[in-house]
Structure formats: C-alpha cells, structure tokens
Amino acid sequence: MKRRDFLVQGTALAAGSVLLPGLARAHAPVLEMDDPQVKELAMRAVDAARRAGASYADVRISRNRTQAVGTRERQITFFNDGETYGFGVRVLANGSWGFAASRDLTADEVERVARQAVSQARASAAAQRRPVELAPGERYPDATWTSPVQTDPFNVPIEEKVALLLAANEAALKVQGARFVNSSMFFLKEEKTFANTDGSYIAQTIYRSFPQLNVTAVSPDMSDFQSRRSSDIAPMGLGYEHVRNSRLVENAPRWAEDAVKKLTAKAVQPGRYDLVLLPTHLWLTIHESIAHPTELDRIMGFEANYAGTSFIYPIRDFLGKFRYGPEFMNVQGERSTPGGLSTVAYDDEGIRPDEYLIIKNGVINDLQTTREQAPMLADWYRQQGKPVRSHGNSYSQSWADVQFQRMPNVNLLPDTVKDTSVEELVSGIQDGILIDGDGSFSIDQQRYNAQFGGQTFQEIKNGRITGPLKDVAYQMRTPEFWNGMDAIGGRSTYFLGGAFNDGKGQPSQSNAVSHGSPAARFRKVNVINTGRKA
C-alpha cells in the first residue's frame, strides 16, 4: 500500500468510528467549548446536584483530541486520530464522594447525571469511616488559560509529519551500522471547562507534544545489537514548534552513531563507582524515587496501583525529620514551568497550584496534596505556621474519570550559588561513569530499592572521560543513593525531562509530568553488567 493511500484510509477509518451506519447511536450534538450553552449546562449540573442534597459539587466538561503517527525505516507503522467528549459530575453528600458521567451534553442529561452522582454518594456513605473534609476552596468566576503554544499540532498536515519522520529515519540509516529506525509523534489537545459550587467557572486548553526516534545498530557478525533513543528530546506541554525545534533530521545521525559506538564499547566491570548523572537520565530517578513516594495517597495506603505505596510512613516520623539527601538538596513541586507537562493555571478542583519544597535542605518538608488530602497534614502545617491549603495537585485524564491526586512537576533544583559545569563534576572523579539518557528500570513497591540503566555511558578515569562503556546499570537504596550525592550542577546544566504517559489508579488513568534537574555527582554506587551471560 502506498503511503498516501494508507493515510487516506487511516483518516477515513478514524472518522468512520462515529459515522458507520448501523453502529452509531444517536447522541447530542457536540458543542464548541466556547459555546455559551456549555456554561449554562455546567451551571445547571451544579445546581441540580445542590438541589439533590450535595454539600459540594463540581462538573468538568472536556473535549480531548489525541493523535499518534509512527514510522519504521521507510514505512508508516501506525496512525491514530481520536477524540472524546462529555462531562463528569463529582459531588459530596453525607460526607462521601459520588461521581457520574455521560457523553450526552443536554439539559436533561446533566441534571440526571448530577442526581445520579448524589445517589451514589449517599450509597457510599453507608460504608463511611469518617466524613470527607475539604481544605478551603477558591473562587474564580471567569478564568481562562492556554498552554503557551505557537503552532497547534492538529493544524499541521499529517503528510508533513510523516515526511519529517521518514526524513529523520533516512538520515539515521546513512550511518554505517545502523540497521533499524523507529520514529513517532504523539499529540494531545485537552479543552476542559470546570465549574463548582464555590462559584468558579474555569476554561483551560492544554497541549502536549512528543517527538521521538530510536536507532538500533547490529554488529557485522550479528552477535550483538545496541540501541540509542532520542532521550535528550523530552515530551513537552508545547505545540508543533517543539517538534520543529527538536531537529530530528539533524540529530538522527548523532543518535545512530551513538548506537554504533556501543557495539564496540568496553563492557563495564561490575563494582562500585562514582557516577555523574546527566539530567536526561536523572529525571527518571527523581520521578521514581522522590516524586512517587511523596504522593500522599500512596503514603496513606489509599493508592497502590502502578507505583506501589511508599516507604514514607508513618508521616510523623518523616516530615521535618527524615534526611533524604545532603543540605544542598532542594526538591520543588510546581505546575507553572512554561512547557512543563503538568503545568496548568488551575487544577481539577479549581485551585491555583502553588510552588512548594517537598525536600528542603535535604529533609522532607511537604507532600503532594488535593483539597481532601491537605487536612491530613493540618498538624504539620500549624507547627510551621502555614495555612491548611491544597497544593493544587488534582487531575483527571478525561470527563469520564474522577479526579484524584496526581503528580505536579517535581524538580531537583540546581546550585544557585555556583554554576558548576559537567566538566567540573567529572574532574572530581578518579574511577567513575557518566550516564546520559534514561533507560530500562525496576523499582520495588515502596520506592526503596531500584535499578536504572541509561542510553550512553562514558568511562571516567582520573578526572577525564576516556571512552564509551556498555551494559551499565546501577542499583540503589533511595536514602543511601541521595545522601551519596556530593555535588550538583548549576543552572547551565538544567534540563526538563518527563513522562508523556504516567499511569495511576484503578480504573487506570494516564497523566503527563515533567521533572527538571541539573547534572549531579554520586559517590560509591553499585554498578552491574547487564550483558553478562551465565
């Protein structure tokens, strides 16, 4: 099948999912999100919930469009273009939550669904241990926000996207030894309207873009293969300009050359090494060993899906006491970094997210919260002279899912006094390894023991990089690893990595989150050889 024929058929099938005769149900017409009827229906849902007995109610009306296109060498391997549209009503009645949703945005339906949510809350109250308490809300009666995009990725023709990916593949394949190339782009546009009984009405449009490429090189005798992924191109909360600025075609030969070099690289000898971890790698270690274990629902045992619970328990033994790392270690939660994947102006409870230090001067200082969770830390906040306030960390992936606590952008802050370079970090090592890019990983159910690989590895001897290594992974215990960090890079080494799909919950939901980090140096870390054969 020719490429253009594939695209035409793929597009027709995507449209056909709502048009095929005999399969389609009659649904209410889809309203544009700026149609005045959207606000009228949102207010109607909130009022219906209040009349039915809800002490609090919110409604989210959202329209999510996603697009994905992938190629391999000189072929298109997949193309999806989907959209989902509807609304969800969450209520608090008799001290318990209720939630219901529908794809039919009509006056009768929003009232029916609101009443259904209240009925569900009353039913849930029968098993209630204690009534839900909410931290104070905020009122934003006419707020709007949009991701800082220059080019809407959905306005770019699919032919242009495919042509760019195939050109990048071709550039990689020109490198001798590169055998296989996969490349892809993923996009999200989420239009979300929120209203609640506190008097807020908030409209936000969120964009995310993720271009990537992966090259595999094979040795001439077919005895080895090595891959290199474009880990220095992170997913971002930006538009198509992020794809163009990623320069996939120009960078593809470099990634291909890295894969080829790994074929003849020296295999690492297992042992204890000093490590310099670049932020293209370290963002994932931050995500798994700091961001997940400081989610309050995991700490309390309310959530264990995908990332387990947390070693941070009981809270009274950790907040203000537990030394996570050295004095210069500060980890911030925020949702304001331009282009950050978790960046918004308001969370899914209508709260403006704030910036807060999860780890302050090396010690646990705060945790990720929603309105329901903030009162759980009331004693700690009173001791600190702080108000009991949600950090604005509520999120739902779509109208059909109930919102819950999701990770903000969680960042390891750089050295603010001295702009230490990567070369300076390397110069302080006698026998070590520099790791660039994130790779495979494994971590236990309490975020305590873990193993991380990478994309490329460089041997360090007597303060200098001496050549490539391969088959490297390091093992860690979270407190010992972070307390082994003895130096941190400055602002010039800072990079924003991230995860485009971060799973949580049951039924599962996907979120996207960024993690900023400088380069950093760690002492005496256990390194294993992942290529050893028995």
Coordinates of C-alpha atoms in Angstrom, one line a residue:
M1 CA 0.0 0.0 0.0
K2 CA 1.3 3.4 -0.9
R3 CA 1.9 5.9 1.9
R4 CA -0.8 8.4 0.7
D5 CA -3.4 5.5 0.3
F6 CA -2.6 4.4 3.9
L7 CA -3.1 7.9 5.2
V8 CA -6.4 8.4 3.3
Q9 CA -7.7 5.1 4.6
G10 CA -6.5 5.7 8.1
T11 CA -8.2 9.1 8.2
A12 CA -11.4 7.6 6.8
L13 CA -11.4 4.9 9.5
A14 CA -10.9 7.4 12.2
A15 CA -13.8 9.4 11.0
G16 CA -15.9 6.3 10.5
S17 CA -15.8 5.4 14.1
V18 CA -18.6 7.9 14.6
L19 CA -20.2 7.7 11.1
L20 CA -20.6 4.0 10.2
P21 CA -24.3 3.3 9.6
G22 CA -25.9 0.8 12.0
L23 CA -23.1 1.2 14.5
A24 CA -23.7 4.7 15.6
R25 CA -26.0 5.7 18.5
A26 CA -27.9 9.0 18.5
H27 CA -26.0 11.4 20.8
A28 CA -26.4 15.1 21.5
P29 CA -24.5 17.3 19.0
V30 CA -21.0 18.2 20.1
L31 CA -20.8 21.8 21.2
E32 CA -17.8 24.0 20.7
M33 CA -16.2 24.6 24.1
D34 CA -16.7 28.4 23.8
D35 CA -20.4 28.0 23.0
P36 CA -22.4 29.9 25.7
Q37 CA -24.5 26.7 26.2
V38 CA -21.5 25.0 27.8
K39 CA -21.6 27.4 30.7
E40 CA -25.4 27.1 31.0
L41 CA -25.2 23.3 31.2
A42 CA -22.3 23.4 33.7
M43 CA -24.3 25.7 36.0
R44 CA -27.4 23.5 35.5
A45 CA -25.4 20.4 36.6
V46 CA -24.0 22.2 39.7
D47 CA -27.5 23.5 40.7
A48 CA -29.1 20.1 40.2
A49 CA -26.5 18.5 42.5
R50 CA -27.1 21.1 45.1
R51 CA -30.9 20.7 45.0
A52 CA -30.4 16.9 45.3
G53 CA -28.6 17.4 48.6
A54 CA -24.9 17.8 47.7
S55 CA -22.9 19.9 50.1
Y56 CA -20.3 20.4 47.3
A57 CA -20.3 19.7 43.6
D58 CA -18.1 20.2 40.6
V59 CA -18.6 19.5 36.9
R60 CA -15.9 19.1 34.2
I61 CA -16.9 19.3 30.5
S62 CA -14.0 18.2 28.3
R63 CA -13.0 17.5 24.8
N64 CA -9.8 15.6 24.3
R65 CA -8.2 15.0 20.9
T66 CA -5.2 12.8 20.6
Q67 CA -3.1 11.9 17.5
A68 CA -0.2 9.5 17.1
V69 CA 1.8 8.6 14.0
G70 CA 4.7 6.2 13.8
T71 CA 7.2 5.0 11.2
R72 CA 9.9 2.4 10.8
E73 CA 12.7 2.8 8.2
R74 CA 10.7 3.7 5.1
Q75 CA 7.2 2.7 6.2
I76 CA 4.3 4.1 8.2
T77 CA 3.6 1.7 11.0
F78 CA 0.6 3.3 12.8
F79 CA -1.7 6.3 12.7
N80 CA -4.4 7.2 15.1
D81 CA -6.5 10.3 15.4
G82 CA -9.2 10.2 18.1
E83 CA -11.5 12.4 20.1
T84 CA -13.6 12.0 23.2
Y85 CA -16.2 14.5 24.5
G86 CA -18.5 14.5 27.5
F87 CA -18.9 15.6 31.1
G88 CA -18.5 14.3 34.6
V89 CA -20.1 15.4 37.9
R90 CA -18.5 14.9 41.3
V91 CA -20.4 15.6 44.5
L92 CA -20.0 15.4 48.2
A93 CA -23.2 14.3 50.0
N94 CA -23.5 12.9 53.5
G95 CA -19.7 13.2 53.8
S96 CA -19.0 10.8 50.9
W97 CA -18.0 11.2 47.3
G98 CA -20.2 10.3 44.3
F99 CA -19.3 10.6 40.6
A100 CA -21.2 10.0 37.4
A101 CA -20.5 10.9 33.7
S102 CA -22.1 11.0 30.3
R103 CA -21.2 11.8 26.7
D104 CA -24.6 13.5 26.1
L105 CA -24.4 17.1 27.0
T106 CA -28.0 18.2 27.2
A107 CA -30.1 19.9 29.9
D108 CA -32.0 16.8 30.9
E109 CA -28.9 14.7 30.9
V110 CA -26.7 17.0 33.1
E111 CA -29.5 17.1 35.7
R112 CA -30.0 13.3 35.6
V113 CA -26.3 12.6 36.0
A114 CA -25.9 15.2 38.8
R115 CA -28.8 13.4 40.7
Q116 CA -27.1 10.0 40.0
A117 CA -23.9 11.2 41.5
V118 CA -25.7 12.4 44.6
S119 CA -27.4 9.0 44.9
Q120 CA -24.1 7.2 44.6
A121 CA -22.6 9.4 47.3
R122 CA -25.4 8.6 49.7
A123 CA -25.0 4.9 49.0
S124 CA -21.2 5.1 49.6
A125 CA -21.9 6.8 52.9
A126 CA -23.1 3.5 54.3
A127 CA -19.5 2.3 54.4
Q128 CA -18.0 5.6 55.5
R129 CA -15.4 5.5 58.3
R130 CA -15.3 9.3 58.6
P131 CA -16.8 12.1 56.6
V132 CA -14.6 13.8 53.9
E133 CA -13.2 17.1 55.0
L134 CA -12.1 19.6 52.3
A135 CA -9.4 22.3 52.6
P136 CA -10.8 25.8 51.8
G137 CA -11.7 26.3 48.2
E138 CA -11.0 29.3 45.9
R139 CA -13.4 31.2 43.7
Y140 CA -12.5 32.1 40.1
P141 CA -15.8 33.1 38.4
D142 CA -14.4 33.7 34.9
A143 CA -10.9 32.3 34.4
T144 CA -9.2 31.1 31.3
W145 CA -5.7 29.7 30.5
T146 CA -4.0 28.0 27.5
S147 CA -0.7 26.3 27.2
P148 CA 2.0 28.6 25.6
V149 CA 1.9 27.1 22.1
Q150 CA 2.9 28.8 18.9
T151 CA 1.5 26.2 16.5
D152 CA -1.5 23.9 17.1
P153 CA -0.1 20.5 16.2
F154 CA -3.6 19.5 14.9
N155 CA -3.4 22.2 12.3
V156 CA -0.2 20.6 10.8
P157 CA -1.0 18.2 7.9
I158 CA -0.3 14.6 8.6
E159 CA 1.7 14.4 5.4
E160 CA 4.2 16.9 6.8
K161 CA 4.6 14.9 10.0
V162 CA 5.1 11.7 8.1
A163 CA 7.6 13.3 5.7
L164 CA 9.6 14.6 8.7
L165 CA 9.8 11.2 10.4
L166 CA 10.8 9.4 7.2
A167 CA 13.5 12.0 6.5
A168 CA 14.8 11.5 10.1
N169 CA 14.8 7.7 9.5
E170 CA 16.7 8.2 6.3
A171 CA 19.3 10.4 7.9
A172 CA 19.9 7.8 10.6
L173 CA 20.2 4.9 8.1
K174 CA 23.0 6.7 6.3
V175 CA 25.3 5.9 9.3
Q176 CA 27.1 2.7 8.6
G177 CA 26.0 0.0 11.0
A178 CA 22.5 1.5 11.7
R179 CA 20.0 -1.2 10.8
F180 CA 16.6 -0.3 12.2
V181 CA 15.0 3.1 13.0
N182 CA 11.6 3.8 14.6
S183 CA 10.3 7.3 14.9
S184 CA 7.0 8.7 16.1
M185 CA 5.0 11.7 17.2
F186 CA 2.2 12.0 19.8
F187 CA 0.0 15.0 20.4
L188 CA -2.8 15.9 22.9
K189 CA -5.2 18.8 22.9
E190 CA -7.4 18.9 26.0
E191 CA -10.2 21.5 26.2
K192 CA -11.5 21.5 29.7
T193 CA -14.3 23.6 31.4
F194 CA -14.7 23.4 35.2
A195 CA -17.4 24.8 37.4
N196 CA -18.2 24.2 41.1
T197 CA -20.5 25.2 44.0
D198 CA -17.8 27.6 45.2
G199 CA -18.6 29.8 42.3
S200 CA -15.7 29.1 40.0
Y201 CA -16.0 28.8 36.2
I202 CA -12.7 28.0 34.5
A203 CA -11.8 27.2 30.9
Q204 CA -8.4 25.8 30.0
T205 CA -6.8 24.4 26.9
I206 CA -3.8 22.1 27.4
Y207 CA -1.4 20.9 24.7
R208 CA 1.3 18.3 24.8
S209 CA 3.7 17.1 22.1
F210 CA 6.2 14.3 22.0
P211 CA 8.5 13.5 19.0
Q212 CA 11.0 10.7 19.4
L213 CA 13.3 8.4 17.4
N214 CA 15.1 5.1 18.3
V215 CA 18.0 3.7 16.3
T216 CA 19.3 0.1 16.5
A217 CA 22.8 -0.9 15.3
V218 CA 23.7 -4.5 14.6
S219 CA 27.3 -5.9 14.6
P220 CA 28.6 -7.4 11.3
D221 CA 28.6 -10.9 12.7
M222 CA 25.1 -10.5 14.2
S223 CA 26.4 -11.3 17.7
D224 CA 25.3 -8.0 19.3
F225 CA 22.9 -5.2 18.8
Q226 CA 22.7 -1.8 20.6
S227 CA 20.0 0.9 20.6
R228 CA 20.0 4.6 21.2
R229 CA 16.8 6.6 21.9
S230 CA 16.4 10.4 21.5
S231 CA 16.2 10.8 25.3
D232 CA 17.6 14.4 25.0
I233 CA 14.3 15.3 23.3
A234 CA 11.7 15.3 26.1
P235 CA 7.9 15.4 25.8
M236 CA 6.7 19.0 26.5
G237 CA 3.5 20.9 27.1
L238 CA 4.1 22.8 23.9
G239 CA 2.8 22.8 20.3
Y240 CA 4.2 21.7 17.0
E241 CA 7.1 24.2 17.4
H242 CA 8.6 21.7 19.8
V243 CA 8.8 19.1 17.0
R244 CA 10.4 21.5 14.7
N245 CA 12.9 22.7 17.3
S246 CA 13.8 19.1 18.1
R247 CA 15.6 18.9 14.7
L248 CA 15.0 15.2 14.3
V249 CA 16.6 15.0 10.9
E250 CA 19.8 16.9 12.0
N251 CA 20.1 14.9 15.2
A252 CA 19.4 11.4 13.8
P253 CA 23.0 10.8 12.6
R254 CA 24.3 11.6 16.1
W255 CA 21.9 9.1 17.8
A256 CA 22.8 6.5 15.1
E257 CA 26.5 7.0 15.7
D258 CA 26.0 6.5 19.5
A259 CA 24.2 3.2 18.8
V260 CA 27.1 2.0 16.5
K261 CA 29.8 3.0 19.1
K262 CA 28.1 1.0 21.7
L263 CA 28.7 -2.2 19.6
T264 CA 32.5 -1.9 20.2
A265 CA 32.3 -0.2 23.6
K266 CA 34.1 -1.8 26.5
A267 CA 31.7 -3.8 28.7
V268 CA 31.6 -2.4 32.2
Q269 CA 33.2 -4.4 35.1
P270 CA 30.8 -4.7 38.0
G271 CA 31.8 -2.8 41.0
R272 CA 31.3 0.4 43.0
Y273 CA 31.8 3.6 41.0
D274 CA 31.3 7.3 41.4
L275 CA 28.6 8.5 38.9
V276 CA 27.9 11.7 37.1
L277 CA 24.3 11.6 36.0
L278 CA 23.1 14.0 33.4
P279 CA 19.6 15.4 33.7
T280 CA 18.4 13.5 30.6
H281 CA 18.9 10.5 32.9
L282 CA 18.3 11.8 36.4
W283 CA 14.7 13.0 35.7
L284 CA 13.5 9.4 35.8
T285 CA 15.3 8.6 39.0
I286 CA 13.7 11.6 40.6
H287 CA 10.3 10.5 39.3
E288 CA 10.6 7.0 40.7
S289 CA 12.4 7.6 44.0
I290 CA 11.2 11.1 45.1
A291 CA 8.0 12.1 43.2
H292 CA 6.1 8.8 43.6
P293 CA 6.9 8.2 47.3
T294 CA 5.8 11.7 48.2
E295 CA 2.3 11.3 46.8
L296 CA 0.1 11.5 49.9
D297 CA -2.4 8.9 48.8
R298 CA 0.3 6.3 48.3
I299 CA 1.8 7.2 51.8
M300 CA -1.7 6.7 53.4
G301 CA -2.2 3.4 51.7
F302 CA -5.2 4.7 49.6
E303 CA -3.4 4.0 46.3
A304 CA -1.0 1.3 45.3
N305 CA -1.6 0.8 41.6
Y306 CA 1.3 1.1 39.1
A307 CA 3.8 2.5 41.6
G308 CA 3.0 0.8 44.9
T309 CA 2.8 2.6 48.2
S310 CA 5.7 4.4 49.9
F311 CA 8.4 3.9 52.5
I312 CA 7.5 7.3 53.9
Y313 CA 5.3 6.1 56.8
P314 CA 4.2 6.9 59.4
I315 CA 4.3 10.6 58.3
R316 CA 5.1 11.9 61.8
D317 CA 8.4 10.1 61.7
F318 CA 9.4 11.7 58.4
L319 CA 8.0 15.3 58.0
G320 CA 10.7 17.6 59.2
K321 CA 12.9 14.7 60.3
F322 CA 13.9 12.3 57.6
R323 CA 17.1 13.2 55.8
Y324 CA 16.6 12.4 52.1
G325 CA 19.9 13.9 50.9
P326 CA 22.6 16.5 51.6
E327 CA 22.0 20.0 52.8
F328 CA 22.1 21.5 49.3
M329 CA 19.3 19.2 48.1
N330 CA 16.0 21.0 47.4
V331 CA 13.2 19.4 45.5
Q332 CA 10.3 21.6 44.4
G333 CA 6.7 20.7 43.4
E334 CA 5.1 23.2 40.9
R335 CA 2.7 23.4 38.0
S336 CA 3.9 26.7 36.5
T337 CA 7.0 25.9 34.4
P338 CA 6.3 27.0 30.8
G339 CA 6.2 23.9 28.7
G340 CA 6.0 21.6 31.7
L341 CA 3.8 18.6 31.2
S342 CA 1.9 19.1 34.4
T343 CA 1.7 22.8 34.0
V344 CA -1.8 24.4 34.3
A345 CA -3.2 27.5 35.9
Y346 CA -5.9 25.7 37.8
D347 CA -6.2 22.1 38.9
D348 CA -9.3 19.9 38.5
E349 CA -10.7 21.2 41.8
G350 CA -10.4 24.8 40.8
I351 CA -7.3 25.5 42.9
R352 CA -4.4 27.6 41.7
P353 CA -1.3 25.3 42.2
D354 CA 1.4 26.8 44.3
E355 CA 5.2 26.2 44.4
Y356 CA 6.4 24.3 47.5
L357 CA 9.5 22.5 48.6
I358 CA 8.9 18.8 49.0
I359 CA 12.5 18.4 50.2
K360 CA 14.1 21.4 51.9
N361 CA 17.8 21.4 52.7
G362 CA 17.8 17.7 52.4
V363 CA 14.9 17.0 54.7
I364 CA 11.3 16.0 53.8
N365 CA 9.3 19.3 54.2
D366 CA 6.0 18.7 52.4
L367 CA 3.9 16.3 50.4
Q368 CA 1.6 16.3 47.3
T369 CA -2.0 17.2 48.2
T370 CA -5.5 17.8 47.0
R371 CA -8.3 19.6 48.9
E372 CA -9.3 16.3 50.6
Q373 CA -5.7 15.5 51.5
A374 CA -4.4 18.8 52.8
P375 CA -6.4 18.5 56.1
M376 CA -4.4 15.2 56.8
L377 CA -1.3 17.4 57.2
A378 CA -3.1 20.0 59.3
D379 CA -0.9 19.5 62.4
W380 CA 2.3 19.8 60.5
Y381 CA 1.1 23.0 58.7
R382 CA 0.1 24.5 62.0
Q383 CA 3.5 23.8 63.5
Q384 CA 5.0 25.5 60.5
G385 CA 2.7 28.5 60.7
K386 CA 1.2 27.7 57.3
P387 CA -2.4 27.6 56.2
V388 CA -4.1 24.2 55.5
R389 CA -4.3 24.5 51.7
S390 CA -4.3 22.1 48.8
H391 CA -1.2 22.3 46.6
G392 CA -3.5 22.0 43.5
N393 CA -2.4 18.5 42.6
S394 CA -5.8 17.2 41.4
Y395 CA -6.2 15.9 37.9
S396 CA -8.4 13.6 35.7
Q397 CA -7.4 12.3 32.3
S398 CA -10.9 12.9 30.8
W399 CA -14.5 13.7 31.5
A400 CA -15.3 10.1 32.2
D401 CA -12.8 9.7 35.0
V402 CA -13.0 11.0 38.6
Q403 CA -10.2 13.4 39.5
F404 CA -7.7 12.4 42.2
Q405 CA -4.2 13.3 43.3
R406 CA -1.6 13.4 40.5
M407 CA 2.0 14.4 40.5
P408 CA 3.0 18.1 39.8
N409 CA 6.2 18.9 38.1
V410 CA 8.8 17.7 40.7
N411 CA 12.2 19.2 40.2
L412 CA 15.6 18.9 41.8
L413 CA 16.8 22.5 42.0
P414 CA 20.2 23.5 40.7
D415 CA 23.1 25.1 42.6
T416 CA 22.0 28.7 42.9
V417 CA 25.4 30.0 44.2
K418 CA 27.8 28.5 41.6
D419 CA 27.1 27.4 38.0
T420 CA 29.0 24.1 38.3
S421 CA 29.6 22.5 34.9
V422 CA 29.5 18.8 33.9
E423 CA 33.3 19.1 33.3
E424 CA 33.8 20.2 36.9
L425 CA 31.7 17.3 38.2
V426 CA 33.8 14.9 36.1
S427 CA 37.1 16.4 37.3
G428 CA 36.4 15.3 40.8
I429 CA 36.3 11.6 40.0
Q430 CA 39.1 9.0 39.9
D431 CA 37.1 6.0 38.8
G432 CA 33.6 6.5 37.6
I433 CA 31.0 6.6 34.9
L434 CA 28.9 9.3 33.2
I435 CA 25.4 8.3 32.2
D436 CA 23.3 10.1 29.6
G437 CA 19.7 9.4 28.9
D438 CA 17.1 7.2 30.7
G439 CA 16.9 3.5 30.0
S440 CA 15.2 0.5 31.5
F441 CA 14.5 0.5 35.2
S442 CA 13.0 -1.5 38.0
I443 CA 11.8 -0.4 41.5
D444 CA 10.1 -2.1 44.4
Q445 CA 6.6 -1.5 45.8
Q446 CA 7.7 1.1 48.4
R447 CA 10.2 3.0 46.2
Y448 CA 13.1 1.9 48.4
N449 CA 15.2 -0.4 46.2
A450 CA 15.7 0.3 42.5
Q451 CA 17.9 -0.3 39.4
F452 CA 18.4 2.1 36.5
G453 CA 20.0 1.8 33.1
G454 CA 20.7 4.6 30.5
Q455 CA 21.3 5.4 26.9
T456 CA 25.1 6.1 26.7
F457 CA 27.8 5.5 29.2
Q458 CA 31.3 7.1 29.4
E459 CA 34.2 5.8 31.5
I460 CA 35.8 8.4 33.8
K461 CA 39.5 7.9 34.9
N462 CA 41.4 10.5 36.9
G463 CA 39.0 13.3 36.2
R464 CA 38.7 12.7 32.5
I465 CA 36.4 10.9 30.1
T466 CA 38.3 8.1 28.5
G467 CA 35.8 6.2 26.3
P468 CA 32.4 4.6 25.9
L469 CA 31.1 1.7 28.0
K470 CA 28.1 -0.5 27.6
D471 CA 25.8 -2.8 29.6
V472 CA 25.7 -0.4 32.5
A473 CA 23.0 -0.3 35.2
Y474 CA 23.3 0.9 38.8
Q475 CA 21.5 -0.3 41.9
M476 CA 20.3 2.0 44.7
R477 CA 18.5 2.2 48.0
T478 CA 16.7 5.6 48.0
P479 CA 18.1 7.2 51.2
E480 CA 21.7 6.0 50.7
F481 CA 21.7 7.0 47.0
W482 CA 20.5 10.6 47.5
N483 CA 22.7 11.0 50.6
G484 CA 25.7 9.9 48.4
M485 CA 25.1 13.0 46.2
D486 CA 28.1 15.2 46.9
A487 CA 27.9 17.8 44.1
I488 CA 25.2 19.3 41.9
G489 CA 25.4 21.2 38.7
G490 CA 24.3 24.8 38.1
R491 CA 21.6 26.4 36.0
S492 CA 23.5 25.8 32.7
T493 CA 23.2 22.0 33.2
Y494 CA 19.5 22.1 33.9
F495 CA 17.1 20.1 31.7
L496 CA 13.4 19.4 31.8
G497 CA 12.7 15.7 31.2
G498 CA 9.4 14.0 31.6
A499 CA 6.9 11.2 31.1
F500 CA 4.1 11.5 28.5
N501 CA 2.1 8.6 30.0
D502 CA 2.3 8.1 33.7
G503 CA -0.2 5.5 34.9
K504 CA -2.1 5.5 38.2
G505 CA -5.3 4.4 39.7
Q506 CA -7.8 1.6 39.2
P507 CA -9.5 2.1 36.7
S508 CA -6.2 3.3 35.4
Q509 CA -5.7 6.9 34.3
S510 CA -2.7 8.4 32.4
N511 CA -1.1 11.8 33.3
A512 CA 1.9 13.6 32.0
V513 CA 4.6 15.1 34.2
S514 CA 7.9 16.9 33.8
H515 CA 10.9 16.7 36.1
G516 CA 13.7 19.3 35.9
S517 CA 17.2 18.5 37.1
P518 CA 20.8 19.7 36.8
A519 CA 23.6 17.2 36.4
A520 CA 24.7 15.7 39.7
R521 CA 27.5 13.5 41.1
F522 CA 27.0 10.5 43.4
R523 CA 29.7 8.5 45.3
K524 CA 30.2 4.8 45.5
V525 CA 27.2 3.5 43.7
N526 CA 26.9 -0.3 42.9
V527 CA 27.1 -0.9 39.2
I528 CA 26.2 -4.2 37.5
N529 CA 26.9 -5.5 34.0
T530 CA 23.5 -6.1 32.3
G531 CA 25.1 -8.1 29.4
R532 CA 26.7 -10.8 31.4
K533 CA 25.9 -14.3 30.3
A534 CA 25.7 -17.3 32.7

